[in-house]
Coordinates of C-alpha atoms and ligand atoms in Angstrom, one line a residue:
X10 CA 118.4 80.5 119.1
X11 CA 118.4 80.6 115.8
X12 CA 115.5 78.7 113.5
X13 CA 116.1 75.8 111.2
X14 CA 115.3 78.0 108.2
X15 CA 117.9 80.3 109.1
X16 CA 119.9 76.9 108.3
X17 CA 118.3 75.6 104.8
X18 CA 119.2 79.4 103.7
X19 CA 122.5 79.3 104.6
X20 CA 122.5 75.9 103.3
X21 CA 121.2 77.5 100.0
X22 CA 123.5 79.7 99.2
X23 CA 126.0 77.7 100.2
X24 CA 125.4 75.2 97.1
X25 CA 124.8 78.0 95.1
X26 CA 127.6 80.6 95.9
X27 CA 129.7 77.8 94.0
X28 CA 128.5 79.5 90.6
X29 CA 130.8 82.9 90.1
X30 CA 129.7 82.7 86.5
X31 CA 127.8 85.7 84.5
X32 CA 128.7 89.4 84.2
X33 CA 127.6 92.6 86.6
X34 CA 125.6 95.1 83.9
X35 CA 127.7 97.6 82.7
X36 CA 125.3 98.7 80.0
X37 CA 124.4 101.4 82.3
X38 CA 128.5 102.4 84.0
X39 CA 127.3 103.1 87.4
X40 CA 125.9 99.4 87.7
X41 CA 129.5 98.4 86.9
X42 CA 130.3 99.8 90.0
X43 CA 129.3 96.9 92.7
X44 CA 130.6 94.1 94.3
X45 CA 130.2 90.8 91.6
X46 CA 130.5 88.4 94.5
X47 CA 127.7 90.1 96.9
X48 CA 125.1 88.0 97.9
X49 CA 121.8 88.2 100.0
X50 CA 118.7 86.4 100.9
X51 CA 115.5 87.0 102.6
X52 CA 112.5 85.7 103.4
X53 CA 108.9 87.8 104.8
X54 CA 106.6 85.1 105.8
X55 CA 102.9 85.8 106.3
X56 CA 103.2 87.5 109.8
X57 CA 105.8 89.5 108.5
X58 CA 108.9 87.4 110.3
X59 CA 112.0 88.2 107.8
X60 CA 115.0 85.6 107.4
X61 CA 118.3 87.5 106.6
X62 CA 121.1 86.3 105.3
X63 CA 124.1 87.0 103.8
X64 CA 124.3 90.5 102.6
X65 CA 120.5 91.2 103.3
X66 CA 121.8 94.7 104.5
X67 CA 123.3 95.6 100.9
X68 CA 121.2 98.2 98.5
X69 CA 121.3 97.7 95.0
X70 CA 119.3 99.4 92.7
X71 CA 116.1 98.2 92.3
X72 CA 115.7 98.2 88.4
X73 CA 112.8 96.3 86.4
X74 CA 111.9 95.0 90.0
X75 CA 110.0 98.8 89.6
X76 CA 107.8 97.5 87.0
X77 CA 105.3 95.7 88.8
X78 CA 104.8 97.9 91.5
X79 CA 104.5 101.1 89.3
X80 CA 101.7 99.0 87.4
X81 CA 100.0 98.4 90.6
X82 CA 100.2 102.0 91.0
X83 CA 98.6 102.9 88.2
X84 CA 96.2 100.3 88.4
X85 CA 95.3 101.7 91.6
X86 CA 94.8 105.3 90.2
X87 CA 93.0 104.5 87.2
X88 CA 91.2 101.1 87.7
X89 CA 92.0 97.6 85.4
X90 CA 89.6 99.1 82.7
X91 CA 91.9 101.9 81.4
X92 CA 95.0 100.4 82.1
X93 CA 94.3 97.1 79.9
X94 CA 93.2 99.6 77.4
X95 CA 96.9 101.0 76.8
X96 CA 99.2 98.0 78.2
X97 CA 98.9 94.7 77.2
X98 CA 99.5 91.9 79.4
X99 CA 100.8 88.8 77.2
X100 CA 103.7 87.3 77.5
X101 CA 106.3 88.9 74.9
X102 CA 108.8 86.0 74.6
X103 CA 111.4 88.6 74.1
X104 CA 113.9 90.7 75.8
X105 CA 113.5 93.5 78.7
X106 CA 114.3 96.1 76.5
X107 CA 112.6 95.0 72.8
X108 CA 111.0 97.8 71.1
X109 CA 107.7 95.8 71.3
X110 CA 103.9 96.6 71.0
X111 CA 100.8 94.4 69.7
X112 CA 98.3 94.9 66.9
X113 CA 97.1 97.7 68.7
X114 CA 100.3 99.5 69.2
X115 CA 99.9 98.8 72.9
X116 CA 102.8 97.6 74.7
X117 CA 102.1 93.9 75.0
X118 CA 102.9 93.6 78.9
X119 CA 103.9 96.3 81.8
X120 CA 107.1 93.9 82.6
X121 CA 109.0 95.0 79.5
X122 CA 110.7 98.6 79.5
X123 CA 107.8 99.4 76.4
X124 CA 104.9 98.7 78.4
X125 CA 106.8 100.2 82.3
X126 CA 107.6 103.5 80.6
X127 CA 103.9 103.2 79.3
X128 CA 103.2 103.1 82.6
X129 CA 105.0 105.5 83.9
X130 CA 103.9 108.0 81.8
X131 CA 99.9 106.8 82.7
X132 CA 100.9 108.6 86.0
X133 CA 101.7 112.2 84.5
X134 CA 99.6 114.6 83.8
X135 CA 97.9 114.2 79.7
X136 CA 99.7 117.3 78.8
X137 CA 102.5 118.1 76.0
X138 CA 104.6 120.2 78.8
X139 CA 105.1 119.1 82.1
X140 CA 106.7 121.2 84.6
X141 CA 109.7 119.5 86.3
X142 CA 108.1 120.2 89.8
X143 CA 105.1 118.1 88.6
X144 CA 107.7 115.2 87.7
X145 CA 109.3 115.6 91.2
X146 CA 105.8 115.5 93.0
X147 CA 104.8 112.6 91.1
X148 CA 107.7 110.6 92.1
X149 CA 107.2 111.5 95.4
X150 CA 103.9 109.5 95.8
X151 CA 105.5 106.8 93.6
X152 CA 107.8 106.3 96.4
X153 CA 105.3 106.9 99.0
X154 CA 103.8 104.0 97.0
X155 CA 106.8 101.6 96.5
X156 CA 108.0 102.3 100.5
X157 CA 104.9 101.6 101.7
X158 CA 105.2 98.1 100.0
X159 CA 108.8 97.8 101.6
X160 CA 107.4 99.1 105.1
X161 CA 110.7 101.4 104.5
X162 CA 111.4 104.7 103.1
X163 CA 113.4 103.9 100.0
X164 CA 115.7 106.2 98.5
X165 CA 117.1 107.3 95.4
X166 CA 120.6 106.4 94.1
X167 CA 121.6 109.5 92.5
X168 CA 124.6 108.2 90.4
X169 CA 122.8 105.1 88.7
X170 CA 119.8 108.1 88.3
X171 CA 122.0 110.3 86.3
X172 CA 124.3 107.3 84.5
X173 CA 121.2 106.1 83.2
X174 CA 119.6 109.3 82.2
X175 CA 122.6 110.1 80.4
X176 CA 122.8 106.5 78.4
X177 CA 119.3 105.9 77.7
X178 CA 119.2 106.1 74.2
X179 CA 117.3 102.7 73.7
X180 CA 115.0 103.6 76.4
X181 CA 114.7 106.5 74.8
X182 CA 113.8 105.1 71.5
X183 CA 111.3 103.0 72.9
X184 CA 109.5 106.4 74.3
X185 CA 109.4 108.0 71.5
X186 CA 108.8 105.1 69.0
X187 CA 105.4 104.6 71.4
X188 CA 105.2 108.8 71.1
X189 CA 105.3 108.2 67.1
X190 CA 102.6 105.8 67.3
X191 CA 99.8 108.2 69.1
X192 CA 99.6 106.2 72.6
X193 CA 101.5 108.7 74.3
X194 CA 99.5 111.4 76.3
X195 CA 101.8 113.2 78.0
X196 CA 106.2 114.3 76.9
X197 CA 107.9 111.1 76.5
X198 CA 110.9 112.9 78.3
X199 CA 108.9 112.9 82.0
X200 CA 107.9 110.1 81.4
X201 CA 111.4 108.6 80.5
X202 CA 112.5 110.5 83.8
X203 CA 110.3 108.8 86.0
X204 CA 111.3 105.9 85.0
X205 CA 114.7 106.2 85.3
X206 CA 114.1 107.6 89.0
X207 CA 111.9 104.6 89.8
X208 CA 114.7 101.8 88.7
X209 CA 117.4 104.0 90.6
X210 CA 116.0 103.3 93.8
X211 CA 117.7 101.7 96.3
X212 CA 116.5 98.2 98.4
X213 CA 117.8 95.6 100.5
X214 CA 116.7 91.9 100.0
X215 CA 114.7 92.6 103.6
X216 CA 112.8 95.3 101.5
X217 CA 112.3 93.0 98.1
X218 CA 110.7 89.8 100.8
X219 CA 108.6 92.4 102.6
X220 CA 107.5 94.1 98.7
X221 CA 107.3 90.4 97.9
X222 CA 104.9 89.2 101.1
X223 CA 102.8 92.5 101.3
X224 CA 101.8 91.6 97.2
X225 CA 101.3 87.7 98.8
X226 CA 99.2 88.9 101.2
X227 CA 96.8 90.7 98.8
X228 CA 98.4 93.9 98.9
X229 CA 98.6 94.6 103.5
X230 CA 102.1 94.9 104.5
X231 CA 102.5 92.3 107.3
X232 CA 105.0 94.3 109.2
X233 CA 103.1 97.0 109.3
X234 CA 99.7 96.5 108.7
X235 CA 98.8 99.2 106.2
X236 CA 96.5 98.5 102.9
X237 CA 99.1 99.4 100.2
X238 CA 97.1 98.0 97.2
X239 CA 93.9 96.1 96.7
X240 CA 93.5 92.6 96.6
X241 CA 92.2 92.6 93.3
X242 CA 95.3 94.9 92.1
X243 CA 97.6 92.4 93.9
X244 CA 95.8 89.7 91.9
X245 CA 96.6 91.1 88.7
X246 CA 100.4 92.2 89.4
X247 CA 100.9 88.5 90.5
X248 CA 99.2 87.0 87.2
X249 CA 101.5 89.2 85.4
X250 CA 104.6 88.3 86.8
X251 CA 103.7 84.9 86.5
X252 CA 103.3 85.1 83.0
X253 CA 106.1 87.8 82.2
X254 CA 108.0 88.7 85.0
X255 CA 110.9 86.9 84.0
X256 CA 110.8 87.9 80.0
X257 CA 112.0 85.2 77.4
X258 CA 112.1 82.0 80.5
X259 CA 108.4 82.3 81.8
X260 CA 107.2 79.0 80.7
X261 CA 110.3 77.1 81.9
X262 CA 110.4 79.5 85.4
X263 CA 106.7 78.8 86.0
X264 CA 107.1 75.0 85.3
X265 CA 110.7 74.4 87.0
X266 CA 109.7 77.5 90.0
X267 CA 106.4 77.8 89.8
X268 CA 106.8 81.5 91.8
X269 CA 105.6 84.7 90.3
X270 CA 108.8 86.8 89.7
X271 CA 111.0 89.7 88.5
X272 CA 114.6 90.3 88.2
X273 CA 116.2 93.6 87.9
X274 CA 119.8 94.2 85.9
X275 CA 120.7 95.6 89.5
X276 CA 121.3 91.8 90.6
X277 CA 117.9 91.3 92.6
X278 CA 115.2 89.1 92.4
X279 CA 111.8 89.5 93.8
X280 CA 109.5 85.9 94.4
X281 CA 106.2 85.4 96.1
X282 CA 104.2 82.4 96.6
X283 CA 101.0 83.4 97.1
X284 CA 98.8 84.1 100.1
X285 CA 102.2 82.7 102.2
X286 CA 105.4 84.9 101.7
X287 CA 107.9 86.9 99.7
X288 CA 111.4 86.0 98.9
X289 CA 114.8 88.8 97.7
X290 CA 117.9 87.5 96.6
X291 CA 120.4 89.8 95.3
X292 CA 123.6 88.6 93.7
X293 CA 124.7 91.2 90.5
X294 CA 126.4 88.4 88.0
X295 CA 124.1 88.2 85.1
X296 CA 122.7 85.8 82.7
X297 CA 122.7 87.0 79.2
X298 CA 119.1 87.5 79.7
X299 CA 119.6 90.0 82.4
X300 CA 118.7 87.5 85.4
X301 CA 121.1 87.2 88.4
X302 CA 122.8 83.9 87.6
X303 CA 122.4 83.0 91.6
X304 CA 119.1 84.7 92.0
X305 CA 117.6 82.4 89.9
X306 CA 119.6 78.9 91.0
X307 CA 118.4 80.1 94.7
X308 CA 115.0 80.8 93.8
X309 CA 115.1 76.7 92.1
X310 CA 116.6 75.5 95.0
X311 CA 113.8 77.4 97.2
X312 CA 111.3 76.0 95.0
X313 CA 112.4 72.4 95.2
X314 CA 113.8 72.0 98.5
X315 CA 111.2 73.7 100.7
X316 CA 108.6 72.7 98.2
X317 CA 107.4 76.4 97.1
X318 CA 106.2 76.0 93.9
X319 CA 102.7 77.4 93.8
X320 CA 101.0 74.1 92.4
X321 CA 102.9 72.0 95.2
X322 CA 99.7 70.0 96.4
X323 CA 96.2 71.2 96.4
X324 CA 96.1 72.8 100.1
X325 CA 94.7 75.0 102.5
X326 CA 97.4 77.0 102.1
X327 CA 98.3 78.3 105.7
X328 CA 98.5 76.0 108.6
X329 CA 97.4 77.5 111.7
X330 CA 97.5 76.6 115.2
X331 CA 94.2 75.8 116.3
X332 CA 94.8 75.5 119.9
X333 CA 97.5 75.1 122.5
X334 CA 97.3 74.8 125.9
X335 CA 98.7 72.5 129.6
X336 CA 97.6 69.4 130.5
X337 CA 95.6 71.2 133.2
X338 CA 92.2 69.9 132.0
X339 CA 93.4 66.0 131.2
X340 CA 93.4 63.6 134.7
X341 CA 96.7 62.5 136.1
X342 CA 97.1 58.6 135.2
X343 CA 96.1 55.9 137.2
X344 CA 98.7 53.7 137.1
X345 CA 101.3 55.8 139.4
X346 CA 102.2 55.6 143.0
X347 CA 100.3 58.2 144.9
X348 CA 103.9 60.4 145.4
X349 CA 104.4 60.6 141.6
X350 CA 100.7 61.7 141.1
X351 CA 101.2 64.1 143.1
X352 CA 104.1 65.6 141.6
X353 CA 102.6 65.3 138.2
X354 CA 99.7 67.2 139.9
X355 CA 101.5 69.9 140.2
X356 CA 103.7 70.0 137.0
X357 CA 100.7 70.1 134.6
X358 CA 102.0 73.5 133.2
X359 CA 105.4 71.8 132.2
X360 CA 103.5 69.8 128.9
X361 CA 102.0 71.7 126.4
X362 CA 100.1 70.3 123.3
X363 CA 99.9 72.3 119.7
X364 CA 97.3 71.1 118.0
X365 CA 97.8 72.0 114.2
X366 CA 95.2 72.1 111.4
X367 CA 95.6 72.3 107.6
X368 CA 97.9 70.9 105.3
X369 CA 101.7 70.3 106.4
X370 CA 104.0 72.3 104.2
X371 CA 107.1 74.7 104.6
X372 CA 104.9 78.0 105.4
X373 CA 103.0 76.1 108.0
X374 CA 105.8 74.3 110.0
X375 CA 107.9 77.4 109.9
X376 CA 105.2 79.1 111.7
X377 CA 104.3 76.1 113.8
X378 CA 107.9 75.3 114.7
X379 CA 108.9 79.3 115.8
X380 CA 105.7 79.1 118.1
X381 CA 107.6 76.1 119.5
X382 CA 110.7 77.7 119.7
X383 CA 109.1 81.0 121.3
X384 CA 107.6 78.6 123.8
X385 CA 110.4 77.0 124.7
X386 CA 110.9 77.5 128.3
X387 CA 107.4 77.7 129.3
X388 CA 107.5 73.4 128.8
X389 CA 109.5 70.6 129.1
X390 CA 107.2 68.2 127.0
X391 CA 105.5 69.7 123.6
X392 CA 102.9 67.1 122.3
X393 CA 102.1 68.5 118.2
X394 CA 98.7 67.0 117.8
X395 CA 98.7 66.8 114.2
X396 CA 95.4 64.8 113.8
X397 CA 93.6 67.5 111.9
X398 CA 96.5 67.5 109.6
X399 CA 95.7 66.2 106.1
X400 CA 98.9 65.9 104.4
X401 CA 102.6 66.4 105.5
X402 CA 105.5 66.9 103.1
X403 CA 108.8 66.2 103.4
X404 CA 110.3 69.5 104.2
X405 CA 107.8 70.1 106.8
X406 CA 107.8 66.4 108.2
X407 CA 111.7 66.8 108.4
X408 CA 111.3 70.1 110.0
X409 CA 108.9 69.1 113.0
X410 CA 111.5 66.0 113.5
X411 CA 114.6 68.1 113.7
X412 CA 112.9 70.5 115.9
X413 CA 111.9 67.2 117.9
X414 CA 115.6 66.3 118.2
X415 CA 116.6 69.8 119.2
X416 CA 114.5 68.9 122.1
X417 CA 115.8 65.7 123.0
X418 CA 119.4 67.4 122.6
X419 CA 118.0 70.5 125.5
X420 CA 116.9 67.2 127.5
X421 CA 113.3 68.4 126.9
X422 CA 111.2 66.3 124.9
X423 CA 108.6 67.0 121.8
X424 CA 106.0 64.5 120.6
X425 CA 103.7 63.6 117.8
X426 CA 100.0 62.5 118.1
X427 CA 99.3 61.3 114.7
X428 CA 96.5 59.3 114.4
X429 CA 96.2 58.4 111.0
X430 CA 99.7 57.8 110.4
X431 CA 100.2 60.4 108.2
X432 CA 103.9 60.8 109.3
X433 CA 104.5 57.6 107.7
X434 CA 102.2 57.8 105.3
X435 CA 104.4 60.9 104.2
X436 CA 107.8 58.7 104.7
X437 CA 106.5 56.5 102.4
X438 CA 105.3 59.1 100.0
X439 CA 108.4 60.5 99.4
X440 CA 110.8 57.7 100.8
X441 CA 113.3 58.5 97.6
X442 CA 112.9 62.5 97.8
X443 CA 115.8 64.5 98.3
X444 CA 115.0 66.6 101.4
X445 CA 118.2 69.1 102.2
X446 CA 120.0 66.0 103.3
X447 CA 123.3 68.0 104.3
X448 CA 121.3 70.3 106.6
X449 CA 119.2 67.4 108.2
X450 CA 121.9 64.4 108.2
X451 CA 122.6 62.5 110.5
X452 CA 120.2 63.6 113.5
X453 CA 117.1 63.9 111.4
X454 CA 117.7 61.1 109.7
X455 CA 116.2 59.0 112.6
X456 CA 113.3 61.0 111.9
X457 CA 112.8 59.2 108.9
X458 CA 112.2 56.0 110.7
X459 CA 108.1 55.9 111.0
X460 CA 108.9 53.6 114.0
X461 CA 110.0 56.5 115.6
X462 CA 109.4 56.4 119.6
X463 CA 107.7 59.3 120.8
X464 CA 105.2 59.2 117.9
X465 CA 101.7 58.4 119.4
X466 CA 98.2 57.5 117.8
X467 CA 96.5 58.6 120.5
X468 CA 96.9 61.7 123.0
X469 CA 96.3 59.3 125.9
X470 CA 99.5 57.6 124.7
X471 CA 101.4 61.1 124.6
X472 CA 100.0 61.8 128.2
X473 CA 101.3 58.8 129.6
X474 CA 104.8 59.3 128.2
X475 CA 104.7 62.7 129.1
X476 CA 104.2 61.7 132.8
X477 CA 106.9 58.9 132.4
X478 CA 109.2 61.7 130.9
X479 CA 108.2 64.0 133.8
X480 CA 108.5 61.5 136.2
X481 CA 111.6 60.1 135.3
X482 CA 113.3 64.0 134.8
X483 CA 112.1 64.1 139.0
X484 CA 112.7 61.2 140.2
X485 CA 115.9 59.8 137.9
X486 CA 115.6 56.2 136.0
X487 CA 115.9 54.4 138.6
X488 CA 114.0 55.6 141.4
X489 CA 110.8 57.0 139.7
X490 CA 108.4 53.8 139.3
X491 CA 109.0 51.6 142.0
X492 CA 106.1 53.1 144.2
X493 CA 108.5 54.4 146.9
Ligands
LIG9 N1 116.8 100.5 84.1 C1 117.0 99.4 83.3 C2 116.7 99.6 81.9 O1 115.7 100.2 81.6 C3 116.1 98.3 83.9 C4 116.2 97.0 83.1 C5 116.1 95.8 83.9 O2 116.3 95.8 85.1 N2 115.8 94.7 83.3 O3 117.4 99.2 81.0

């Protein structure tokens, strides 16, 4: 089966395929040389569960998406001490490529080409001449580094390697304008090399939301359970792509978004919302800024429709299951005939109750709601006890109801226990918010209705319907309460 977020992706980039406008980069030739109207979206959630869709298969390059990750690196190797010592990390207000450095003559972040070839070069060796075979091993653990983020090896793209060695006179210009100034240790020309190697290699929007959840997750790959970075180095590569991963727009992203970021001219996007997952979209058309016109329209619509953006509420930021389990321990009711007690006797294990704690947003219910759908078979009545829960929001509200509905289409049934009314409470919170309505219309819409049957304020009340619904799935409507 597949989940309802498969369906608010799809939904997505369905609204924003619509917008063909911008330009594939062509500064570089080989870049020139993809399809404009490719398209792909992931999502790595905290366990390390990845939505694909569209072209999620597709490498691309993965250009100035390299930067953060090669300043983790280095800030791995030589601690934050050092590293603030030669890169900067303020936002520049100016474009990828500026030939721009601080009072200090220090790069003024490691997101702009100044201060990544900076750090590039922090990974070579401090001499004048460095032998090509040092270059090659060097890259060799900066991949070991970057594919250990992915949970892939990642490989290079030889063509867009050599087309950009061969037209990199700004990059060039940069290196050697910071060579001029003293800050460069080592020959500007490795270092130039690395860097061109490290933006030539080649991801998928899988690998970008697994780079992007691993970094979420303070720096442990959830699909594979290595420790690729420190927490404390994933702190500082989020605050910096917060600040300047997405070069002259960071103070509208942050405010509109609100998801650390970085683009790459090779049409991807990297997001992560902290401690809960990591987002890739790739779709080449540009903005004149260098961002992927799509990329950046999806990661909005993200943002608004599943309420992502990282100041959405204050929040214990992962729901978790705190329990589920049969109705095993709970008495039959009283009020049956002694045949339908006995049946319900038996068909304890057929009703199972979730109960949730935390705060009810999109990471939560996703993970709540594809523990439901794993279960699936194993009951015919799911009670969600969400009385621990302390808010809901309307994307997670309206994705426990649709998953309800799903069950009452399967001729199963799912239930709410809900105490304090915080479903409502939630309706009428948002009751004029725009929740995917295309996606969710019309089924879900009953959802909306806080008189909705099936919602209980006690668990008693869900038991009892429970039996009814058992009872009445045995026995059929007519014959199941007479005593007989
Ligand atoms: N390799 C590209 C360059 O240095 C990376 C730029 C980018 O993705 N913004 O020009």
């Amino acid at each position: 089966m597949t989940t309802h977020v498969d369906g608010y992706l799809r939904h997505i980039m369905g609204v924003c395929s619509a917008d063909s406008s911008g330009a594939v980069a062509d500064y570089i030739p080989e870049l020139a040389c993809v399809d404009p109207d490719g398209y792909g979206l992931s999502m790595c959630v905290h366990d390390g569960n990845v939505y694909s869709q569209g072209d999620s298969g597709v490498t691309f390059t993965i250009q100035s998406i390299s930067k953060p990750l090669t300043y983790a690196l280095v800030l791995s190797r030589l601690g934050p001490a050092q590293v603030d010592a030669r890169i900067g990390v303020e936002p520049s207000g100016e474009a990828f490529n500026e030939i721009s450095v601080d009072a200090e003559r220090r790069p003024r972040n490691p997101m702009i080409n100044a201060g990544a070839i900076m750090a590039a070069s922090l990974l070579l060796p401090p001499v004048r001449e460095v032998a090509a075979s040092t270059v090659d091993s060097v890259f060799g653990e900066l991949v070991e580094f970057y594919s250990g983020c992915a949970g892939r090896y990642l490989e290079l793209d030889e063509d867009v390697y050599r087309s950009e060695a061969q037209t990199g006179a700004r990059n060039r210009a940069i290196a050697y304008m910071l060579d001029s100034f003293g800050v460069v240790d080592t020959d500007p020309e490795s270092a130039l090399d690395l860097y061109y190697r490290q933006c030539s290699l080649r991801v998928t929007t899988d690998d970008l939301s697994v780079i992007g959840a691993t970094i979420a997750n303070g720096g442990l790959n959830p699909r594979t359970g290595r420790q690729i970075m420190t927490q404390e180095v994933a702190q500082r590569v989020l605050s910096v792509m917060t600040t300047c991963g997405m070069y002259d727009g960071a103070g509208d992203w942050v405010t509109s978004v609100g998801l650390p970021a970085k683009s790459g001219v090779g049409g991807g996007i990297l997001a992560v919302l902290p401690g809960q997952l990591g987002i890739g979209v790739y779709s080449p058309r540009l903005d004149r800024h260098g961002n992927s016109v799509r990329g950046i329209d999806t990661c909005r619509h993200l943002s608004t429709d599943l309420g992502l953006h990282m100041f959405n509420l204050t929040r214990e930021s992962r729901v978790t299951i705190r329990a589920t389990y049969d109705i095993g321990e709970f008495e039959v009711g009283e009020d049956w005939t002694e045949r339908e007690r006995s049946y319900l006797r038996t068909s304890r294990d057929r009703v199972r109750v979730y109960e949730l704690q935390g705060d009810l947003t999109f990471s939560g219910a996703e993970a709540a709601m594809r523990r439901l759908e794993d279960d699936i078979d194993r009951y015919d009545v799911a009670i969600v006890d969400i009385s621990r829960i302390g808010i809901v929001d309307p994307v997670a509200r309206t994705m426990v109801l649709t998953f309800k509905h799903t069950l009452d289409d399967r001729g199963q049934r799912g239930m709410v226990v809900d105490p304090d009314g915080v479903m409502r409470a939630s309706v009428d919170r948002h009751r004029n918010d725009r929740v995917i309505p295309d996606i969710v219309a019309p089924e879900a819409l009953r959802g909306f209705d806080p008189t909705l049957p099936h919602v209980h304020a006690t668990m008693a009340e869900a038991l009892t319907d429970a039996e009814a619904f058992l009872l009445k799935q045995r026995y059929g409507p007519d014959d199941g309460f007479d005593g007989v």
